[in-house]
CSV table of C-alpha atoms in Angstrom, one decimal:
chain,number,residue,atom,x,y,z
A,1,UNK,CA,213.9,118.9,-25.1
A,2,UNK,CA,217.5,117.8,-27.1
A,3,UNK,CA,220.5,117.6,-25.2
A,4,UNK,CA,224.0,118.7,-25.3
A,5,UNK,CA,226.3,115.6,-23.8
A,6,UNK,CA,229.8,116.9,-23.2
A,7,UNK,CA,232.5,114.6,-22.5
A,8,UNK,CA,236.2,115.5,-21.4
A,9,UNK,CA,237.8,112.2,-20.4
A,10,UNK,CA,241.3,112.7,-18.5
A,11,UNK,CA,243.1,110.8,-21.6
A,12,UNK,CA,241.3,109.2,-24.5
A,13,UNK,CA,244.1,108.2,-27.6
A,14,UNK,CA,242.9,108.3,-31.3
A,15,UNK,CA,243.5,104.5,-31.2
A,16,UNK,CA,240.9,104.2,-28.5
A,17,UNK,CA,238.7,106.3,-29.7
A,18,UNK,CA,238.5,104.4,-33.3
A,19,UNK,CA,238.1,101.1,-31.2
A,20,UNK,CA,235.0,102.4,-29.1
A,21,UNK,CA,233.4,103.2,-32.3
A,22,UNK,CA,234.3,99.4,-33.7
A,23,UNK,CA,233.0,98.1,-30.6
A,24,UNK,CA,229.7,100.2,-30.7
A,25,UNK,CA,229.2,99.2,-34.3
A,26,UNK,CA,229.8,95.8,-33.3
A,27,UNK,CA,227.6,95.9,-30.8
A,28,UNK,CA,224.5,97.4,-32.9
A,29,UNK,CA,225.0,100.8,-31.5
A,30,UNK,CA,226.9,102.6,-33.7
A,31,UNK,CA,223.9,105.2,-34.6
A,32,UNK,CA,221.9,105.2,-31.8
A,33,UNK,CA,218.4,105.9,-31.9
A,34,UNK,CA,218.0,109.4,-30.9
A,35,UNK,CA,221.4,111.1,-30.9
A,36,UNK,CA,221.2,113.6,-33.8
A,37,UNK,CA,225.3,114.9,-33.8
A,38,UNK,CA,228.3,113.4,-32.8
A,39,UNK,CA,231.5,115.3,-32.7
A,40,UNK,CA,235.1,114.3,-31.9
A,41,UNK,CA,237.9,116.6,-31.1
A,42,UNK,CA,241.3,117.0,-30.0
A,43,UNK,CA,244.8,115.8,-30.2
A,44,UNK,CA,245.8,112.3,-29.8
A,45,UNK,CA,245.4,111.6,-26.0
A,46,UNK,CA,243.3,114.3,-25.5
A,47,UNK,CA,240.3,113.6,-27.3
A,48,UNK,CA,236.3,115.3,-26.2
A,49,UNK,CA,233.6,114.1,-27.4
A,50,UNK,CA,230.1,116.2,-28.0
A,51,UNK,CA,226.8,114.8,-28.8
A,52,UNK,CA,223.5,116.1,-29.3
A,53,UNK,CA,220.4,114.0,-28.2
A,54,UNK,CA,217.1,113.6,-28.8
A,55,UNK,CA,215.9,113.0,-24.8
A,56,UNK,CA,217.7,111.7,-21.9
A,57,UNK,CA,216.0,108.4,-22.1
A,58,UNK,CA,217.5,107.5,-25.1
A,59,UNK,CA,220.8,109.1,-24.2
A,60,UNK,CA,220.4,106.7,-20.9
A,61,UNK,CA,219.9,104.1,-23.2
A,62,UNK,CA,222.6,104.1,-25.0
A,63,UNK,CA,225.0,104.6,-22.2
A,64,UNK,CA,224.0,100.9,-20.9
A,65,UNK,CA,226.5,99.9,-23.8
A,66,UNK,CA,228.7,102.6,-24.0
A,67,UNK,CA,229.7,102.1,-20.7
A,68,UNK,CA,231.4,98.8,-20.3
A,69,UNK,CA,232.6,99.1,-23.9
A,70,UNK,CA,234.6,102.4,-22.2
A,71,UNK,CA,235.6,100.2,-19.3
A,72,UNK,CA,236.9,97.8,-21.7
A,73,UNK,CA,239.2,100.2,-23.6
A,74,UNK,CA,240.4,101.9,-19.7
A,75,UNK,CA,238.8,104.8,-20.8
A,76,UNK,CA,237.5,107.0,-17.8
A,77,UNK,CA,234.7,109.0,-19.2
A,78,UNK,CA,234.4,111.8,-16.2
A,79,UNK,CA,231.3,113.4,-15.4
A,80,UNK,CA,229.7,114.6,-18.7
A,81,UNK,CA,228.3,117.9,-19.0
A,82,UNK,CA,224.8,117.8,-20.3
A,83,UNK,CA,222.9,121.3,-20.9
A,84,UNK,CA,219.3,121.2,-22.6
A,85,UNK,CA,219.2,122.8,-25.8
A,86,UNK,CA,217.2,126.1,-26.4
A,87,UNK,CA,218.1,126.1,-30.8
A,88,UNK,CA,219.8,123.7,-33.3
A,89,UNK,CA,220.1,126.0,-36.7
């Protein structure tokens, strides 16, 4: 069953953002296996993120880098909101 990931961090900038996505690239993660969208939106300092994924596992997965590369740029993440999906048109 896919999931919808929803992230509202406290404060994320467009600068950090941008880096997160270097440092995932960087760190052969910058299209995960199994996440099928990634959305960001916002204004600067206020930035969500949404993802769609495959399964938790691979969500999981890919969380084992994201993590410290958020911890890196002092980004809190918060508690996500994840919601299985009943339709992707």
């Amino acid at each position: 069953m896919s999931l919808s990931i929803y992230f509202r961090p406290k404060s994320m900038s467009i600068n950090q953002y941008d880096d997160i996505i270097k440092r995932l690239e960087k760190a052969g993660a910058g299209n995960p296996k199994g996440r099928l969208y990634h959305v960001c939106f916002g204004s600067n300092g206020s930035l969500h993120v949404h993802d769609v994924w495959d399964t938790k596992e691979n969500f999981e997965k890919f969380g084992q880098t994201l993590m410290p590369i958020l911890k890196q740029v002092n980004v809190d993440p918060g508690e996500p909101e994840i919601k299985e999906i009943h339709n992707i048109i």
